[in-house]
């Protein structure tokens, strides 16, 4: 499929962070979570470290960067977050949400008994308290930036392979919690069948932002094309990832007000289509609404670099509600 970004999207022509910007071993730097915290932009990025030039990977950690403008970043001299023990192989794909002065980090965890989603909290980005870990298999969790009807609320993507015909037919769900530890009230938000540019799976992307019309939320959408061959480091990569956008009800985010029926962000620039570990992969991880009405959307490209696109919040809302 020849996917194109919406014309309301303005991309920076070059990535805002690559492995060359990292002062320790790095190879693939992508899928970052970004938030405003204590007057600065804060980014936690996934780093699959190894040898980029020779296409060799050794492990994964999560790095930290800060910025005054959300475009130019100062990277800390060491990783800030890493989980590994006899059961856990790695943590990755951080998503940041600030609630009541605390920064919560959603992340994925590969374990010997399945893929789990986790939530940790921090106020200094040096020490992290694990709040919860899901049962396998769940991932792509993102938190809403405030309680809804007195409950913490998250979007997530469980992965029910056995009950979905052993295929990647995964959807966006919502769960709630009184204390960030125990989660329930789970409801389906969006199914793959609701997205005309997905024939594989969908899932949450960046944490939602609040507008007067509803919760503006991005999601990732996957299209599989068995005719595609080598598209990156691997012998075969047949999936294309794009970003979509939807508007959810303020009081009950399981209710969808509207979904834009085309991709919001698709791979078009050379570092998105021609270079990297897996080309034609777009995955938003951070979204910030500025006082001016500009929305900054941070996204990983080609599972290799971190990028930035901008749009006007009113234009994004119109995409969701005007047909």
PDB file of C-alpha atoms in Angstrom, residues 71-244:
ATOM      1  CA  UNK A  71      13.462  19.957  19.307  1.00  0.00           C
ATOM      2  CA  UNK A  72      17.102  20.042  20.425  1.00  0.00           C
ATOM      3  CA  UNK A  73      18.059  17.494  23.079  1.00  0.00           C
ATOM      4  CA  UNK A  74      20.738  17.015  25.717  1.00  0.00           C
ATOM      5  CA  UNK A  75      21.307  13.326  26.377  1.00  0.00           C
ATOM      6  CA  UNK A  76      22.310  12.100  29.831  1.00  0.00           C
ATOM      7  CA  UNK A  77      25.632  10.291  30.072  1.00  0.00           C
ATOM      8  CA  UNK A  78      24.149   6.903  30.988  1.00  0.00           C
ATOM      9  CA  UNK A  79      20.875   4.971  30.617  1.00  0.00           C
ATOM     10  CA  UNK A  80      18.222   5.791  33.202  1.00  0.00           C
ATOM     11  CA  UNK A  81      16.093   2.629  33.237  1.00  0.00           C
ATOM     12  CA  UNK A  82      16.759  -1.053  32.669  1.00  0.00           C
ATOM     13  CA  UNK A  83      15.068  -4.199  33.964  1.00  0.00           C
ATOM     14  CA  UNK A  84      16.796  -7.555  33.744  1.00  0.00           C
ATOM     15  CA  UNK A  85      16.851 -10.560  36.072  1.00  0.00           C
ATOM     16  CA  UNK A  86      16.304 -14.320  35.965  1.00  0.00           C
ATOM     17  CA  UNK A  87      12.739 -13.776  34.719  1.00  0.00           C
ATOM     18  CA  UNK A  88      12.873 -10.437  32.860  1.00  0.00           C
ATOM     19  CA  UNK A  89      14.874 -10.141  29.657  1.00  0.00           C
ATOM     20  CA  UNK A  90      14.355  -6.436  28.955  1.00  0.00           C
ATOM     21  CA  UNK A  91      12.086  -3.386  29.286  1.00  0.00           C
ATOM     22  CA  UNK A  92      11.473  -1.065  26.341  1.00  0.00           C
ATOM     23  CA  UNK A  93       9.120   1.358  24.518  1.00  0.00           C
ATOM     24  CA  UNK A  94       8.546   3.906  27.328  1.00  0.00           C
ATOM     25  CA  UNK A  95       5.503   6.205  27.375  1.00  0.00           C
ATOM     26  CA  UNK A  96       5.408   9.189  29.766  1.00  0.00           C
ATOM     27  CA  UNK A  97       2.393  10.735  31.477  1.00  0.00           C
ATOM     28  CA  UNK A  98       2.500  13.331  34.262  1.00  0.00           C
ATOM     29  CA  UNK A  99      -0.283  13.091  36.861  1.00  0.00           C
ATOM     30  CA  UNK A 100      -0.332  15.279  39.993  1.00  0.00           C
ATOM     31  CA  UNK A 101       3.386  16.077  39.796  1.00  0.00           C
ATOM     32  CA  UNK A 102       4.506  12.466  39.322  1.00  0.00           C
ATOM     33  CA  UNK A 103       5.805  11.110  36.018  1.00  0.00           C
ATOM     34  CA  UNK A 104       4.453   7.658  35.207  1.00  0.00           C
ATOM     35  CA  UNK A 105       6.279   5.470  32.729  1.00  0.00           C
ATOM     36  CA  UNK A 106       4.432   2.771  30.827  1.00  0.00           C
ATOM     37  CA  UNK A 107       6.692   0.190  29.231  1.00  0.00           C
ATOM     38  CA  UNK A 108       6.784  -3.271  27.688  1.00  0.00           C
ATOM     39  CA  UNK A 109       8.620  -6.142  29.369  1.00  0.00           C
ATOM     40  CA  UNK A 110       9.871  -9.295  27.664  1.00  0.00           C
ATOM     41  CA  UNK A 111       9.923 -12.168  30.171  1.00  0.00           C
ATOM     42  CA  UNK A 112      10.553 -15.888  30.001  1.00  0.00           C
ATOM     43  CA  UNK A 113       6.826 -16.469  30.459  1.00  0.00           C
ATOM     44  CA  UNK A 114       5.383 -13.890  28.088  1.00  0.00           C
ATOM     45  CA  UNK A 115       5.242 -10.230  27.182  1.00  0.00           C
ATOM     46  CA  UNK A 116       3.968  -7.976  29.972  1.00  0.00           C
ATOM     47  CA  UNK A 117       3.073  -4.320  30.298  1.00  0.00           C
ATOM     48  CA  UNK A 118       4.422  -2.313  33.213  1.00  0.00           C
ATOM     49  CA  UNK A 119       3.895   1.041  34.889  1.00  0.00           C
ATOM     50  CA  UNK A 120       6.569   2.736  36.999  1.00  0.00           C
ATOM     51  CA  UNK A 121       6.638   6.139  38.694  1.00  0.00           C
ATOM     52  CA  UNK A 122       9.422   8.653  39.230  1.00  0.00           C
ATOM     53  CA  UNK A 123      10.053  12.245  40.214  1.00  0.00           C
ATOM     54  CA  UNK A 124      13.786  12.387  39.446  1.00  0.00           C
ATOM     55  CA  UNK A 125      14.286   9.931  36.520  1.00  0.00           C
ATOM     56  CA  UNK A 126      16.940   8.172  38.596  1.00  0.00           C
ATOM     57  CA  UNK A 127      14.822   5.968  40.857  1.00  0.00           C
ATOM     58  CA  UNK A 128      11.658   4.253  39.645  1.00  0.00           C
ATOM     59  CA  UNK A 129       8.942   2.508  41.639  1.00  0.00           C
ATOM     60  CA  UNK A 130       7.162  -0.300  39.816  1.00  0.00           C
ATOM     61  CA  UNK A 131       3.421   0.185  40.264  1.00  0.00           C
ATOM     62  CA  UNK A 132       2.083  -2.792  38.341  1.00  0.00           C
ATOM     63  CA  UNK A 133       2.889  -5.498  35.796  1.00  0.00           C
ATOM     64  CA  UNK A 134       0.176  -7.105  33.690  1.00  0.00           C
ATOM     65  CA  UNK A 135      -0.391 -10.748  32.975  1.00  0.00           C
ATOM     66  CA  UNK A 136       0.974 -11.904  29.599  1.00  0.00           C
ATOM     67  CA  UNK A 137       0.387 -10.891  26.900  1.00  0.00           C
ATOM     68  CA  UNK A 138      -0.195  -7.137  26.928  1.00  0.00           C
ATOM     69  CA  UNK A 139       1.700  -4.085  25.737  1.00  0.00           C
ATOM     70  CA  UNK A 140       1.536  -0.549  24.261  1.00  0.00           C
ATOM     71  CA  UNK A 141      -0.065   0.784  27.437  1.00  0.00           C
ATOM     72  CA  UNK A 142      -0.583   4.553  27.788  1.00  0.00           C
ATOM     73  CA  UNK A 143      -2.097   6.526  30.651  1.00  0.00           C
ATOM     74  CA  UNK A 144      -4.572   9.377  30.460  1.00  0.00           C
ATOM     75  CA  UNK A 145      -3.119  12.510  32.150  1.00  0.00           C
ATOM     76  CA  UNK A 146      -5.827  12.723  34.825  1.00  0.00           C
ATOM     77  CA  UNK A 147      -8.261  10.489  36.645  1.00  0.00           C
ATOM     78  CA  UNK A 148     -11.572   9.912  34.880  1.00  0.00           C
ATOM     79  CA  UNK A 149     -14.554   9.547  37.216  1.00  0.00           C
ATOM     80  CA  UNK A 150     -12.079   9.122  40.056  1.00  0.00           C
ATOM     81  CA  UNK A 151     -10.102   6.329  38.391  1.00  0.00           C
ATOM     82  CA  UNK A 152      -6.725   6.121  36.682  1.00  0.00           C
ATOM     83  CA  UNK A 153      -7.349   5.117  33.081  1.00  0.00           C
ATOM     84  CA  UNK A 154      -5.139   3.504  30.473  1.00  0.00           C
ATOM     85  CA  UNK A 155      -5.322   2.279  26.908  1.00  0.00           C
ATOM     86  CA  UNK A 156      -3.672  -1.047  26.140  1.00  0.00           C
ATOM     87  CA  UNK A 157      -3.358  -3.789  23.563  1.00  0.00           C
ATOM     88  CA  UNK A 158      -3.780  -7.344  24.802  1.00  0.00           C
ATOM     89  CA  UNK A 159      -2.541 -10.010  22.395  1.00  0.00           C
ATOM     90  CA  UNK A 160      -5.022 -12.937  22.420  1.00  0.00           C
ATOM     91  CA  UNK A 161      -3.334 -15.128  19.809  1.00  0.00           C
ATOM     92  CA  UNK A 162      -5.091 -18.371  20.748  1.00  0.00           C
ATOM     93  CA  UNK A 163      -8.600 -16.899  20.730  1.00  0.00           C
ATOM     94  CA  UNK A 164      -8.066 -14.817  17.590  1.00  0.00           C
ATOM     95  CA  UNK A 165      -7.325 -17.671  15.191  1.00  0.00           C
ATOM     96  CA  UNK A 166      -3.559 -17.576  15.821  1.00  0.00           C
ATOM     97  CA  UNK A 167      -3.295 -14.340  13.879  1.00  0.00           C
ATOM     98  CA  UNK A 168      -2.261 -10.750  14.642  1.00  0.00           C
ATOM     99  CA  UNK A 169      -5.827  -9.537  15.137  1.00  0.00           C
ATOM    100  CA  UNK A 170      -5.234  -7.214  18.090  1.00  0.00           C
ATOM    101  CA  UNK A 171      -7.345  -4.258  19.204  1.00  0.00           C
ATOM    102  CA  UNK A 172      -7.303  -1.212  21.520  1.00  0.00           C
ATOM    103  CA  UNK A 173      -8.793  -1.726  24.993  1.00  0.00           C
ATOM    104  CA  UNK A 174      -9.284   0.476  28.048  1.00  0.00           C
ATOM    105  CA  UNK A 175      -8.878  -0.422  31.734  1.00  0.00           C
ATOM    106  CA  UNK A 176      -9.214   1.565  34.959  1.00  0.00           C
ATOM    107  CA  UNK A 177      -7.714   1.474  38.448  1.00  0.00           C
ATOM    108  CA  UNK A 178      -8.338   3.129  41.830  1.00  0.00           C
ATOM    109  CA  UNK A 179      -4.666   2.998  42.821  1.00  0.00           C
ATOM    110  CA  UNK A 180      -2.474   2.356  39.728  1.00  0.00           C
ATOM    111  CA  UNK A 181      -1.946  -1.239  40.931  1.00  0.00           C
ATOM    112  CA  UNK A 182      -5.207  -3.138  40.433  1.00  0.00           C
ATOM    113  CA  UNK A 183      -6.853  -2.805  37.030  1.00  0.00           C
ATOM    114  CA  UNK A 184     -10.314  -3.697  35.744  1.00  0.00           C
ATOM    115  CA  UNK A 185     -13.447  -2.207  34.128  1.00  0.00           C
ATOM    116  CA  UNK A 186     -11.907  -3.332  30.845  1.00  0.00           C
ATOM    117  CA  UNK A 187     -13.726  -2.328  27.658  1.00  0.00           C
ATOM    118  CA  UNK A 188     -13.030  -2.543  23.945  1.00  0.00           C
ATOM    119  CA  UNK A 189     -12.311   0.876  22.422  1.00  0.00           C
ATOM    120  CA  UNK A 190     -11.401   0.174  18.778  1.00  0.00           C
ATOM    121  CA  UNK A 191     -11.200  -3.021  16.766  1.00  0.00           C
ATOM    122  CA  UNK A 192      -9.077  -3.745  13.721  1.00  0.00           C
ATOM    123  CA  UNK A 193     -12.296  -3.843  11.714  1.00  0.00           C
ATOM    124  CA  UNK A 194     -12.843  -0.147  12.506  1.00  0.00           C
ATOM    125  CA  UNK A 195      -9.647   0.912  10.721  1.00  0.00           C
ATOM    126  CA  UNK A 196      -9.674   0.792   6.899  1.00  0.00           C
ATOM    127  CA  UNK A 197      -5.887   1.037   6.693  1.00  0.00           C
ATOM    128  CA  UNK A 198      -5.209  -2.003   8.890  1.00  0.00           C
ATOM    129  CA  UNK A 199      -5.393  -5.643   7.885  1.00  0.00           C
ATOM    130  CA  UNK A 200      -3.284  -6.903  10.782  1.00  0.00           C
ATOM    131  CA  UNK A 201      -3.425  -5.175  14.197  1.00  0.00           C
ATOM    132  CA  UNK A 202      -3.833  -1.841  15.909  1.00  0.00           C
ATOM    133  CA  UNK A 203      -2.788  -0.513  19.304  1.00  0.00           C
ATOM    134  CA  UNK A 204      -2.265   2.639  21.375  1.00  0.00           C
ATOM    135  CA  UNK A 205       0.573   4.988  20.442  1.00  0.00           C
ATOM    136  CA  UNK A 206       1.183   8.264  22.334  1.00  0.00           C
ATOM    137  CA  UNK A 207      -0.698   9.063  25.568  1.00  0.00           C
ATOM    138  CA  UNK A 208      -3.905  11.021  24.856  1.00  0.00           C
ATOM    139  CA  UNK A 209      -4.197  14.790  25.188  1.00  0.00           C
ATOM    140  CA  UNK A 210      -7.288  16.558  26.506  1.00  0.00           C
ATOM    141  CA  UNK A 211      -9.246  18.982  24.326  1.00  0.00           C
ATOM    142  CA  UNK A 212     -12.648  20.565  24.813  1.00  0.00           C
ATOM    143  CA  UNK A 213     -14.023  18.188  22.162  1.00  0.00           C
ATOM    144  CA  UNK A 214     -12.637  14.971  23.656  1.00  0.00           C
ATOM    145  CA  UNK A 215      -9.487  12.965  24.254  1.00  0.00           C
ATOM    146  CA  UNK A 216      -7.295  13.218  21.154  1.00  0.00           C
ATOM    147  CA  UNK A 217      -5.366   9.982  20.861  1.00  0.00           C
ATOM    148  CA  UNK A 218      -3.015   8.443  18.322  1.00  0.00           C
ATOM    149  CA  UNK A 219      -2.849   4.751  17.553  1.00  0.00           C
ATOM    150  CA  UNK A 220      -0.603   2.573  15.452  1.00  0.00           C
ATOM    151  CA  UNK A 221      -2.005   0.569  12.574  1.00  0.00           C
ATOM    152  CA  UNK A 222      -0.340  -2.312  10.743  1.00  0.00           C
ATOM    153  CA  UNK A 223      -0.793  -3.417   7.144  1.00  0.00           C
ATOM    154  CA  UNK A 224       0.801  -6.708   6.097  1.00  0.00           C
ATOM    155  CA  UNK A 225       1.738  -7.270   2.464  1.00  0.00           C
ATOM    156  CA  UNK A 226       3.126 -10.769   1.744  1.00  0.00           C
ATOM    157  CA  UNK A 227       4.603  -9.562  -1.548  1.00  0.00           C
ATOM    158  CA  UNK A 228       7.076  -7.271   0.230  1.00  0.00           C
ATOM    159  CA  UNK A 229      10.592  -8.626   0.634  1.00  0.00           C
ATOM    160  CA  UNK A 230      13.687  -7.180   2.278  1.00  0.00           C
ATOM    161  CA  UNK A 231      12.911  -3.810   3.870  1.00  0.00           C
ATOM    162  CA  UNK A 232      15.703  -3.263   6.354  1.00  0.00           C
ATOM    163  CA  UNK A 233      18.215  -5.443   8.114  1.00  0.00           C
ATOM    164  CA  UNK A 234      16.212  -8.658   8.043  1.00  0.00           C
ATOM    165  CA  UNK A 235      15.774 -10.964   5.070  1.00  0.00           C
ATOM    166  CA  UNK A 236      12.061 -10.200   5.007  1.00  0.00           C
ATOM    167  CA  UNK A 237       9.915  -7.441   6.541  1.00  0.00           C
ATOM    168  CA  UNK A 238       6.357  -7.455   5.220  1.00  0.00           C
ATOM    169  CA  UNK A 239       4.610  -5.040   7.603  1.00  0.00           C
ATOM    170  CA  UNK A 240       3.979  -1.313   7.245  1.00  0.00           C
ATOM    171  CA  UNK A 241       3.182   0.733  10.353  1.00  0.00           C
ATOM    172  CA  UNK A 242       1.358   4.055  10.165  1.00  0.00           C
ATOM    173  CA  UNK A 243      -0.144   6.353  12.790  1.00  0.00           C
ATOM    174  CA  UNK A 244      -3.849   7.044  13.028  1.00  0.00           C
TER     175      UNK A 244
END
